[in-house]
Amino acid sequence: MAKSIYFAAATLDGYIADRDDDISWLTGFRPSYEGPGEDVGRAIEDFIERVGAIVMGSSTYEFLLQHGSWAYGERPSWVLTSRDLPAIEGADIRFHDGPVIEIHAEMLAAAGERDLWVLGGAPVASALADAGLLDELWVTIVPIVLSDGKPLFEAPIREPMRLLAERRFSNGMIELRYALAR
């Protein structure tokens, strides 16, 4: 059965972007670790392979429009927005103006045997967590401190999460996988 997984990279102090939505701290990250670990690029590719559907907020979608091509194939993808935004040719983009809870079952059904990727955005991840619909958090910690920016979540999650796994990458990043309390 499909799970809703928030898969993201965050700074050591919990930010997914700086205040201007810049992620050069991530894209320009230079490893300073010479120990054992897996290739982070391969881990991202492996995660994308397990994804059957995607949900994101309008800020994430606009960032993707401005900074490159659509890398997610024909997977059904929902964008939560109250604005008119352009669709991407060849992509299955569906716009929704309303709470994510209204379309969660539809997104899981579209994911089929795969998972629903919560692709960026504290508002979307927090809305799913608040509704008890976010199953897991997979966060890759990047050893950078911004001290300000866009947080991983925008609302508190007071119930302790259960650690499922940790993974060390050859570039010094660490992935932590947590199950959210139900």
Short mmCIF file of N, CA and C in Angstrom, two decimals:
data_model
loop_
_atom_site.label_atom_id
_atom_site.label_comp_id
_atom_site.label_asym_id
_atom_site.label_seq_id
_atom_site.Cartn_x
_atom_site.Cartn_y
_atom_site.Cartn_z
N MET A 1 0.84 -1.18 0.00
CA MET A 1 0.00 0.00 0.00
C MET A 1 0.89 1.25 0.00
N ALA A 2 0.47 2.23 -0.75
CA ALA A 2 1.25 3.46 -0.88
C ALA A 2 1.36 4.19 0.46
N LYS A 3 2.52 4.78 0.66
CA LYS A 3 2.76 5.62 1.84
C LYS A 3 2.97 7.05 1.37
N SER A 4 2.64 7.99 2.23
CA SER A 4 2.95 9.40 1.99
C SER A 4 4.28 9.68 2.67
N ILE A 5 5.30 9.99 1.86
CA ILE A 5 6.66 10.18 2.38
C ILE A 5 7.15 11.58 2.03
N TYR A 6 7.54 12.32 3.04
CA TYR A 6 8.18 13.62 2.85
C TYR A 6 9.67 13.35 2.74
N PHE A 7 10.20 13.46 1.53
CA PHE A 7 11.60 13.19 1.23
C PHE A 7 12.25 14.52 0.87
N ALA A 8 13.19 14.95 1.70
CA ALA A 8 13.78 16.28 1.51
C ALA A 8 15.20 16.32 2.05
N ALA A 9 15.92 17.33 1.63
CA ALA A 9 17.23 17.64 2.21
C ALA A 9 17.04 18.88 3.07
N ALA A 10 17.74 18.90 4.18
CA ALA A 10 17.65 20.05 5.09
C ALA A 10 19.02 20.33 5.68
N THR A 11 19.22 21.59 6.04
CA THR A 11 20.45 21.96 6.72
C THR A 11 20.45 21.36 8.12
N LEU A 12 21.59 21.42 8.74
CA LEU A 12 21.72 20.90 10.10
C LEU A 12 20.75 21.59 11.06
N ASP A 13 20.40 22.84 10.77
CA ASP A 13 19.46 23.57 11.62
C ASP A 13 18.03 23.57 11.08
N GLY A 14 17.71 22.67 10.13
CA GLY A 14 16.33 22.42 9.75
C GLY A 14 15.72 23.26 8.66
N TYR A 15 16.51 23.82 7.77
CA TYR A 15 15.97 24.62 6.67
C TYR A 15 16.11 23.89 5.34
N ILE A 16 15.08 24.03 4.47
CA ILE A 16 15.12 23.40 3.16
C ILE A 16 15.50 24.39 2.06
N ALA A 17 15.50 25.67 2.38
CA ALA A 17 15.91 26.73 1.44
C ALA A 17 16.21 27.97 2.27
N ASP A 18 16.94 28.90 1.67
CA ASP A 18 17.13 30.15 2.39
C ASP A 18 15.86 30.99 2.22
N ARG A 19 15.85 32.14 2.75
CA ARG A 19 14.63 32.95 2.74
C ARG A 19 14.20 33.37 1.34
N ASP A 20 15.12 33.34 0.36
CA ASP A 20 14.80 33.69 -1.03
C ASP A 20 14.58 32.45 -1.90
N ASP A 21 14.33 31.31 -1.27
CA ASP A 21 14.12 30.03 -1.96
C ASP A 21 15.38 29.52 -2.67
N ASP A 22 16.54 30.01 -2.28
CA ASP A 22 17.78 29.58 -2.88
C ASP A 22 18.25 28.29 -2.21
N ILE A 23 18.70 27.33 -3.03
CA ILE A 23 19.23 26.08 -2.47
C ILE A 23 20.68 25.84 -2.91
N SER A 24 21.39 26.92 -3.19
CA SER A 24 22.79 26.76 -3.61
C SER A 24 23.63 26.12 -2.50
N TRP A 25 23.21 26.22 -1.25
CA TRP A 25 23.91 25.54 -0.16
C TRP A 25 23.86 24.02 -0.37
N LEU A 26 22.83 23.54 -1.08
CA LEU A 26 22.69 22.12 -1.37
C LEU A 26 23.33 21.77 -2.71
N THR A 27 22.97 22.51 -3.76
CA THR A 27 23.49 22.19 -5.10
C THR A 27 24.98 22.46 -5.21
N GLY A 28 25.49 23.37 -4.41
CA GLY A 28 26.92 23.68 -4.45
C GLY A 28 27.70 23.03 -3.32
N PHE A 29 27.08 22.10 -2.61
CA PHE A 29 27.73 21.46 -1.47
C PHE A 29 29.00 20.73 -1.92
N ARG A 30 30.07 20.97 -1.21
CA ARG A 30 31.34 20.30 -1.49
C ARG A 30 31.68 19.41 -0.31
N PRO A 31 31.82 18.12 -0.59
CA PRO A 31 32.10 17.18 0.50
C PRO A 31 33.36 17.50 1.26
N SER A 32 33.31 17.26 2.54
CA SER A 32 34.50 17.39 3.37
C SER A 32 34.58 16.18 4.29
N TYR A 33 34.35 15.03 3.68
CA TYR A 33 34.29 13.77 4.41
C TYR A 33 34.98 12.71 3.56
N GLU A 34 35.81 11.93 4.17
CA GLU A 34 36.53 10.91 3.42
C GLU A 34 36.27 9.51 3.96
N GLY A 35 35.13 9.33 4.59
CA GLY A 35 34.80 8.04 5.16
C GLY A 35 33.92 7.21 4.26
N PRO A 36 33.50 6.08 4.77
CA PRO A 36 32.64 5.19 3.98
C PRO A 36 31.22 5.73 3.87
N GLY A 37 30.55 5.30 2.85
CA GLY A 37 29.16 5.68 2.68
C GLY A 37 28.70 5.45 1.26
N GLU A 38 27.40 5.56 1.08
CA GLU A 38 26.79 5.34 -0.23
C GLU A 38 26.81 6.62 -1.05
N ASP A 39 26.54 6.48 -2.33
CA ASP A 39 26.45 7.62 -3.23
C ASP A 39 25.07 8.26 -3.08
N VAL A 40 25.03 9.55 -2.73
CA VAL A 40 23.75 10.23 -2.50
C VAL A 40 22.94 10.34 -3.79
N GLY A 41 23.60 10.52 -4.93
CA GLY A 41 22.89 10.60 -6.20
C GLY A 41 22.15 9.33 -6.51
N ARG A 42 22.77 8.21 -6.26
CA ARG A 42 22.13 6.90 -6.50
C ARG A 42 20.95 6.72 -5.54
N ALA A 43 21.09 7.18 -4.32
CA ALA A 43 20.00 7.06 -3.34
C ALA A 43 18.78 7.87 -3.78
N ILE A 44 19.01 9.04 -4.35
CA ILE A 44 17.90 9.86 -4.85
C ILE A 44 17.22 9.16 -6.01
N GLU A 45 18.00 8.61 -6.94
CA GLU A 45 17.43 7.88 -8.07
C GLU A 45 16.60 6.69 -7.58
N ASP A 46 17.12 5.96 -6.59
CA ASP A 46 16.39 4.82 -6.04
C ASP A 46 15.07 5.26 -5.42
N PHE A 47 15.08 6.40 -4.71
CA PHE A 47 13.84 6.88 -4.11
C PHE A 47 12.83 7.24 -5.20
N ILE A 48 13.27 7.95 -6.22
CA ILE A 48 12.35 8.37 -7.28
C ILE A 48 11.72 7.15 -7.96
N GLU A 49 12.46 6.06 -8.08
CA GLU A 49 11.92 4.84 -8.67
C GLU A 49 10.76 4.25 -7.86
N ARG A 50 10.73 4.49 -6.57
CA ARG A 50 9.67 3.93 -5.73
C ARG A 50 8.45 4.85 -5.66
N VAL A 51 8.50 5.99 -6.36
CA VAL A 51 7.44 6.99 -6.31
C VAL A 51 6.43 6.76 -7.44
N GLY A 52 5.15 6.75 -7.07
CA GLY A 52 4.08 6.60 -8.06
C GLY A 52 3.32 7.88 -8.31
N ALA A 53 3.37 8.81 -7.37
CA ALA A 53 2.68 10.10 -7.51
C ALA A 53 3.41 11.12 -6.64
N ILE A 54 3.18 12.40 -6.97
CA ILE A 54 3.89 13.49 -6.29
C ILE A 54 2.89 14.57 -5.90
N VAL A 55 3.14 15.21 -4.75
CA VAL A 55 2.38 16.39 -4.36
C VAL A 55 3.36 17.46 -3.90
N MET A 56 3.07 18.71 -4.27
CA MET A 56 3.94 19.82 -3.89
C MET A 56 3.11 21.09 -3.80
N GLY A 57 3.69 22.10 -3.19
CA GLY A 57 3.07 23.40 -3.14
C GLY A 57 3.47 24.23 -4.35
N SER A 58 2.83 25.37 -4.49
CA SER A 58 3.10 26.22 -5.66
C SER A 58 4.51 26.78 -5.66
N SER A 59 5.10 27.06 -4.50
CA SER A 59 6.47 27.58 -4.47
C SER A 59 7.46 26.56 -5.00
N THR A 60 7.29 25.30 -4.62
CA THR A 60 8.17 24.25 -5.13
C THR A 60 7.99 24.09 -6.63
N TYR A 61 6.75 24.09 -7.09
CA TYR A 61 6.47 23.96 -8.51
C TYR A 61 7.09 25.11 -9.30
N GLU A 62 6.93 26.33 -8.82
CA GLU A 62 7.51 27.48 -9.51
C GLU A 62 9.04 27.40 -9.52
N PHE A 63 9.62 26.91 -8.44
CA PHE A 63 11.07 26.73 -8.40
C PHE A 63 11.48 25.75 -9.50
N LEU A 64 10.76 24.64 -9.63
CA LEU A 64 11.08 23.66 -10.66
C LEU A 64 10.92 24.24 -12.06
N LEU A 65 9.90 25.06 -12.26
CA LEU A 65 9.70 25.71 -13.56
C LEU A 65 10.87 26.62 -13.91
N GLN A 66 11.39 27.32 -12.92
CA GLN A 66 12.46 28.30 -13.14
C GLN A 66 13.86 27.68 -13.24
N HIS A 67 14.04 26.51 -12.63
CA HIS A 67 15.40 25.97 -12.49
C HIS A 67 15.64 24.62 -13.15
N GLY A 68 15.06 24.39 -14.27
CA GLY A 68 15.40 23.14 -14.93
C GLY A 68 14.22 22.44 -15.54
N SER A 69 14.48 21.23 -15.91
CA SER A 69 13.46 20.45 -16.59
C SER A 69 12.74 19.53 -15.60
N TRP A 70 11.63 18.99 -16.05
CA TRP A 70 10.82 18.09 -15.24
C TRP A 70 11.50 16.73 -15.24
N ALA A 71 11.93 16.26 -14.09
CA ALA A 71 12.69 15.01 -13.98
C ALA A 71 11.85 13.84 -13.48
N TYR A 72 10.54 14.01 -13.44
CA TYR A 72 9.70 13.01 -12.77
C TYR A 72 8.80 12.24 -13.72
N GLY A 73 9.08 12.32 -15.01
CA GLY A 73 8.35 11.55 -16.00
C GLY A 73 6.87 11.88 -16.03
N GLU A 74 6.08 10.86 -16.25
CA GLU A 74 4.63 11.03 -16.38
C GLU A 74 3.89 10.70 -15.09
N ARG A 75 4.57 10.67 -13.98
CA ARG A 75 3.90 10.39 -12.71
C ARG A 75 2.83 11.45 -12.44
N PRO A 76 1.65 11.05 -12.02
CA PRO A 76 0.64 12.05 -11.66
C PRO A 76 1.20 12.95 -10.55
N SER A 77 1.11 14.26 -10.77
CA SER A 77 1.68 15.22 -9.83
C SER A 77 0.67 16.32 -9.54
N TRP A 78 0.43 16.54 -8.26
CA TRP A 78 -0.51 17.57 -7.82
C TRP A 78 0.26 18.78 -7.32
N VAL A 79 -0.24 19.94 -7.70
CA VAL A 79 0.30 21.21 -7.22
C VAL A 79 -0.82 21.90 -6.47
N LEU A 80 -0.57 22.19 -5.20
CA LEU A 80 -1.56 22.89 -4.38
C LEU A 80 -1.38 24.39 -4.59
N THR A 81 -2.39 25.02 -5.17
CA THR A 81 -2.27 26.44 -5.49
C THR A 81 -3.64 27.07 -5.68
N SER A 82 -3.72 28.34 -5.40
CA SER A 82 -4.93 29.10 -5.67
C SER A 82 -4.74 29.99 -6.90
N ARG A 83 -3.58 29.89 -7.53
CA ARG A 83 -3.25 30.72 -8.69
C ARG A 83 -3.23 29.89 -9.96
N ASP A 84 -3.36 30.56 -11.09
CA ASP A 84 -3.21 29.89 -12.38
C ASP A 84 -1.73 29.79 -12.68
N LEU A 85 -1.25 28.57 -12.86
CA LEU A 85 0.15 28.32 -13.17
C LEU A 85 0.23 27.52 -14.47
N PRO A 86 1.31 27.67 -15.20
CA PRO A 86 1.43 26.92 -16.46
C PRO A 86 1.71 25.44 -16.18
N ALA A 87 1.17 24.61 -17.06
CA ALA A 87 1.45 23.18 -16.98
C ALA A 87 2.76 22.91 -17.72
N ILE A 88 3.35 21.78 -17.46
CA ILE A 88 4.57 21.38 -18.13
C ILE A 88 4.19 20.37 -19.21
N GLU A 89 4.59 20.64 -20.42
CA GLU A 89 4.24 19.76 -21.53
C GLU A 89 4.81 18.36 -21.29
N GLY A 90 3.97 17.37 -21.47
CA GLY A 90 4.38 15.98 -21.31
C GLY A 90 4.31 15.47 -19.89
N ALA A 91 3.98 16.34 -18.95
CA ALA A 91 3.86 15.93 -17.53
C ALA A 91 2.38 15.88 -17.16
N ASP A 92 2.05 15.01 -16.24
CA ASP A 92 0.68 14.87 -15.76
C ASP A 92 0.52 15.75 -14.51
N ILE A 93 0.34 17.05 -14.72
CA ILE A 93 0.23 18.01 -13.63
C ILE A 93 -1.24 18.30 -13.36
N ARG A 94 -1.63 18.22 -12.10
CA ARG A 94 -3.01 18.48 -11.69
C ARG A 94 -2.97 19.56 -10.61
N PHE A 95 -3.71 20.62 -10.82
CA PHE A 95 -3.72 21.73 -9.88
C PHE A 95 -4.93 21.59 -8.96
N HIS A 96 -4.71 21.88 -7.68
CA HIS A 96 -5.79 21.77 -6.69
C HIS A 96 -5.80 23.01 -5.81
N ASP A 97 -6.96 23.63 -5.73
CA ASP A 97 -7.16 24.80 -4.88
C ASP A 97 -8.02 24.37 -3.70
N GLY A 98 -7.36 23.96 -2.65
CA GLY A 98 -8.07 23.52 -1.46
C GLY A 98 -7.14 22.70 -0.58
N PRO A 99 -7.66 22.25 0.54
CA PRO A 99 -6.83 21.46 1.47
C PRO A 99 -6.35 20.15 0.84
N VAL A 100 -5.14 19.77 1.15
CA VAL A 100 -4.56 18.54 0.62
C VAL A 100 -5.35 17.32 1.09
N ILE A 101 -5.99 17.41 2.22
CA ILE A 101 -6.76 16.28 2.74
C ILE A 101 -7.88 15.89 1.77
N GLU A 102 -8.38 16.85 0.98
CA GLU A 102 -9.46 16.57 0.03
C GLU A 102 -9.03 15.63 -1.10
N ILE A 103 -7.75 15.61 -1.42
CA ILE A 103 -7.28 14.81 -2.55
C ILE A 103 -6.29 13.71 -2.14
N HIS A 104 -6.09 13.53 -0.85
CA HIS A 104 -5.09 12.56 -0.40
C HIS A 104 -5.40 11.15 -0.88
N ALA A 105 -6.64 10.71 -0.74
CA ALA A 105 -7.01 9.35 -1.16
C ALA A 105 -6.81 9.19 -2.67
N GLU A 106 -7.16 10.21 -3.44
CA GLU A 106 -6.98 10.18 -4.90
C GLU A 106 -5.49 10.06 -5.25
N MET A 107 -4.65 10.79 -4.54
CA MET A 107 -3.21 10.74 -4.81
C MET A 107 -2.64 9.36 -4.48
N LEU A 108 -3.06 8.79 -3.35
CA LEU A 108 -2.58 7.46 -2.99
C LEU A 108 -3.03 6.42 -4.01
N ALA A 109 -4.27 6.54 -4.46
CA ALA A 109 -4.78 5.62 -5.47
C ALA A 109 -3.96 5.74 -6.76
N ALA A 110 -3.62 6.95 -7.14
CA ALA A 110 -2.83 7.17 -8.35
C ALA A 110 -1.42 6.61 -8.20
N ALA A 111 -0.89 6.61 -6.98
CA ALA A 111 0.45 6.06 -6.73
C ALA A 111 0.47 4.55 -6.89
N GLY A 112 -0.67 3.92 -6.74
CA GLY A 112 -0.75 2.46 -6.90
C GLY A 112 0.06 1.74 -5.84
N GLU A 113 0.92 0.86 -6.29
CA GLU A 113 1.77 0.07 -5.39
C GLU A 113 3.00 0.86 -4.94
N ARG A 114 3.18 2.04 -5.49
CA ARG A 114 4.33 2.87 -5.14
C ARG A 114 3.92 3.90 -4.09
N ASP A 115 4.81 4.83 -3.79
CA ASP A 115 4.56 5.81 -2.74
C ASP A 115 4.23 7.18 -3.29
N LEU A 116 3.62 8.00 -2.43
CA LEU A 116 3.32 9.40 -2.72
C LEU A 116 4.47 10.22 -2.14
N TRP A 117 5.13 10.98 -3.00
CA TRP A 117 6.25 11.82 -2.58
C TRP A 117 5.74 13.21 -2.27
N VAL A 118 5.91 13.62 -1.04
CA VAL A 118 5.67 15.01 -0.64
C VAL A 118 6.97 15.73 -0.99
N LEU A 119 6.93 16.46 -2.13
CA LEU A 119 8.14 17.03 -2.73
C LEU A 119 8.28 18.49 -2.32
N GLY A 120 8.74 18.68 -1.16
CA GLY A 120 9.09 20.05 -0.78
C GLY A 120 7.90 20.86 -0.33
N GLY A 121 8.22 21.61 0.64
CA GLY A 121 7.27 22.55 1.14
C GLY A 121 6.76 22.23 2.51
N ALA A 122 7.14 23.07 3.44
CA ALA A 122 6.66 22.93 4.81
C ALA A 122 5.15 23.00 4.90
N PRO A 123 4.47 23.86 4.12
CA PRO A 123 3.01 23.92 4.24
C PRO A 123 2.34 22.59 3.88
N VAL A 124 2.78 21.95 2.80
CA VAL A 124 2.17 20.68 2.39
C VAL A 124 2.48 19.59 3.41
N ALA A 125 3.75 19.47 3.78
CA ALA A 125 4.14 18.43 4.75
C ALA A 125 3.44 18.63 6.09
N SER A 126 3.35 19.87 6.53
CA SER A 126 2.70 20.15 7.81
C SER A 126 1.20 19.88 7.75
N ALA A 127 0.56 20.21 6.63
CA ALA A 127 -0.88 19.94 6.49
C ALA A 127 -1.15 18.44 6.54
N LEU A 128 -0.32 17.66 5.86
CA LEU A 128 -0.49 16.20 5.91
C LEU A 128 -0.22 15.65 7.30
N ALA A 129 0.82 16.14 7.95
CA ALA A 129 1.14 15.69 9.31
C ALA A 129 0.02 16.05 10.28
N ASP A 130 -0.49 17.27 10.18
CA ASP A 130 -1.58 17.71 11.06
C ASP A 130 -2.83 16.84 10.89
N ALA A 131 -3.07 16.37 9.67
CA ALA A 131 -4.25 15.53 9.39
C ALA A 131 -3.98 14.06 9.67
N GLY A 132 -2.77 13.72 10.11
CA GLY A 132 -2.43 12.32 10.38
C GLY A 132 -2.24 11.51 9.11
N LEU A 133 -1.89 12.17 8.00
CA LEU A 133 -1.77 11.50 6.70
C LEU A 133 -0.34 11.38 6.20
N LEU A 134 0.62 11.91 6.94
CA LEU A 134 2.02 11.78 6.56
C LEU A 134 2.58 10.55 7.27
N ASP A 135 3.00 9.57 6.49
CA ASP A 135 3.47 8.31 7.07
C ASP A 135 4.92 8.37 7.52
N GLU A 136 5.77 8.91 6.65
CA GLU A 136 7.20 8.91 6.95
C GLU A 136 7.87 10.21 6.56
N LEU A 137 8.96 10.51 7.24
CA LEU A 137 9.86 11.61 6.91
C LEU A 137 11.21 10.99 6.59
N TRP A 138 11.73 11.26 5.39
CA TRP A 138 13.08 10.87 5.01
C TRP A 138 13.83 12.18 4.80
N VAL A 139 14.68 12.53 5.70
CA VAL A 139 15.39 13.81 5.59
C VAL A 139 16.89 13.55 5.51
N THR A 140 17.51 14.13 4.49
CA THR A 140 18.95 14.05 4.35
C THR A 140 19.54 15.32 4.94
N ILE A 141 20.32 15.14 5.98
CA ILE A 141 20.92 16.27 6.68
C ILE A 141 22.22 16.66 5.98
N VAL A 142 22.27 17.94 5.60
CA VAL A 142 23.45 18.50 4.95
C VAL A 142 24.19 19.32 6.01
N PRO A 143 25.47 19.06 6.23
CA PRO A 143 26.20 19.74 7.30
C PRO A 143 26.53 21.20 6.98
N ILE A 144 25.46 21.99 6.88
CA ILE A 144 25.52 23.43 6.64
C ILE A 144 24.54 24.06 7.63
N VAL A 145 24.84 25.25 8.13
CA VAL A 145 23.93 25.98 9.02
C VAL A 145 23.58 27.31 8.36
N LEU A 146 22.28 27.53 8.12
CA LEU A 146 21.82 28.78 7.52
C LEU A 146 21.38 29.80 8.58
N SER A 147 20.84 29.33 9.66
CA SER A 147 20.30 30.12 10.78
C SER A 147 19.04 30.91 10.43
N ASP A 148 18.55 30.76 9.19
CA ASP A 148 17.32 31.43 8.78
C ASP A 148 16.91 30.84 7.44
N GLY A 149 15.64 30.87 7.14
CA GLY A 149 15.18 30.39 5.85
C GLY A 149 13.83 29.73 5.92
N LYS A 150 13.59 28.82 4.96
CA LYS A 150 12.33 28.07 4.87
C LYS A 150 12.50 26.78 5.66
N PRO A 151 11.68 26.59 6.72
CA PRO A 151 11.88 25.42 7.57
C PRO A 151 11.35 24.13 6.95
N LEU A 152 11.82 23.02 7.46
CA LEU A 152 11.39 21.69 7.04
C LEU A 152 9.89 21.52 7.28
N PHE A 153 9.40 21.99 8.42
CA PHE A 153 7.97 21.99 8.75
C PHE A 153 7.60 23.39 9.21
N GLU A 154 6.33 23.76 9.04
CA GLU A 154 5.91 25.08 9.49
C GLU A 154 5.08 25.01 10.77
N ALA A 155 4.77 23.82 11.22
CA ALA A 155 4.00 23.65 12.45
C ALA A 155 4.68 22.57 13.29
N PRO A 156 4.53 22.65 14.59
CA PRO A 156 5.15 21.64 15.45
C PRO A 156 4.55 20.25 15.24
N ILE A 157 5.36 19.25 15.45
CA ILE A 157 4.92 17.86 15.52
C ILE A 157 5.35 17.39 16.89
N ARG A 158 4.43 17.32 17.80
CA ARG A 158 4.78 17.08 19.20
C ARG A 158 4.91 15.60 19.56
N GLU A 159 4.30 14.74 18.76
CA GLU A 159 4.42 13.31 19.03
C GLU A 159 5.78 12.82 18.53
N PRO A 160 6.51 12.08 19.35
CA PRO A 160 7.82 11.60 18.91
C PRO A 160 7.70 10.69 17.68
N MET A 161 8.62 10.86 16.76
CA MET A 161 8.70 9.98 15.60
C MET A 161 9.55 8.77 15.96
N ARG A 162 9.32 7.67 15.24
CA ARG A 162 10.09 6.45 15.47
C ARG A 162 11.15 6.31 14.37
N LEU A 163 12.41 6.20 14.76
CA LEU A 163 13.49 6.04 13.81
C LEU A 163 13.37 4.69 13.11
N LEU A 164 13.33 4.73 11.78
CA LEU A 164 13.25 3.51 10.98
C LEU A 164 14.62 3.08 10.47
N ALA A 165 15.43 4.07 10.06
CA ALA A 165 16.75 3.76 9.50
C ALA A 165 17.58 5.02 9.41
N GLU A 166 18.87 4.82 9.29
CA GLU A 166 19.78 5.92 9.00
C GLU A 166 20.73 5.42 7.92
N ARG A 167 21.24 6.38 7.15
CA ARG A 167 22.08 6.02 6.02
C ARG A 167 23.16 7.08 5.87
N ARG A 168 24.39 6.66 5.79
CA ARG A 168 25.53 7.57 5.66
C ARG A 168 25.94 7.63 4.19
N PHE A 169 26.15 8.85 3.70
CA PHE A 169 26.57 9.03 2.33
C PHE A 169 28.04 9.41 2.26
N SER A 170 28.66 9.10 1.13
CA SER A 170 30.10 9.31 0.97
C SER A 170 30.49 10.78 0.92
N ASN A 171 29.51 11.68 0.84
CA ASN A 171 29.82 13.11 0.82
C ASN A 171 29.65 13.78 2.19
N GLY A 172 29.35 13.00 3.22
CA GLY A 172 29.22 13.56 4.56
C GLY A 172 27.78 13.85 4.98
N MET A 173 26.83 13.66 4.07
CA MET A 173 25.42 13.83 4.43
C MET A 173 24.91 12.55 5.09
N ILE A 174 23.85 12.71 5.88
CA ILE A 174 23.24 11.56 6.55
C ILE A 174 21.74 11.61 6.34
N GLU A 175 21.16 10.48 5.94
CA GLU A 175 19.71 10.38 5.78
C GLU A 175 19.13 9.73 7.03
N LEU A 176 18.07 10.34 7.54
CA LEU A 176 17.33 9.78 8.67
C LEU A 176 15.91 9.50 8.20
N ARG A 177 15.42 8.31 8.50
CA ARG A 177 14.05 7.93 8.12
C ARG A 177 13.24 7.72 9.39
N TYR A 178 12.12 8.41 9.46
CA TYR A 178 11.26 8.34 10.63
C TYR A 178 9.83 8.00 10.24
N ALA A 179 9.17 7.23 11.07
CA ALA A 179 7.73 7.01 10.95
C ALA A 179 7.06 8.01 11.89
N LEU A 180 6.02 8.66 11.39
CA LEU A 180 5.29 9.60 12.24
C LEU A 180 4.30 8.83 13.11
N ALA A 181 4.08 9.33 14.29
CA ALA A 181 3.14 8.71 15.22
C ALA A 181 1.73 8.83 14.67
N ARG A 182 0.91 7.85 14.95
CA ARG A 182 -0.50 7.85 14.52
C ARG A 182 -1.39 7.97 15.72
#
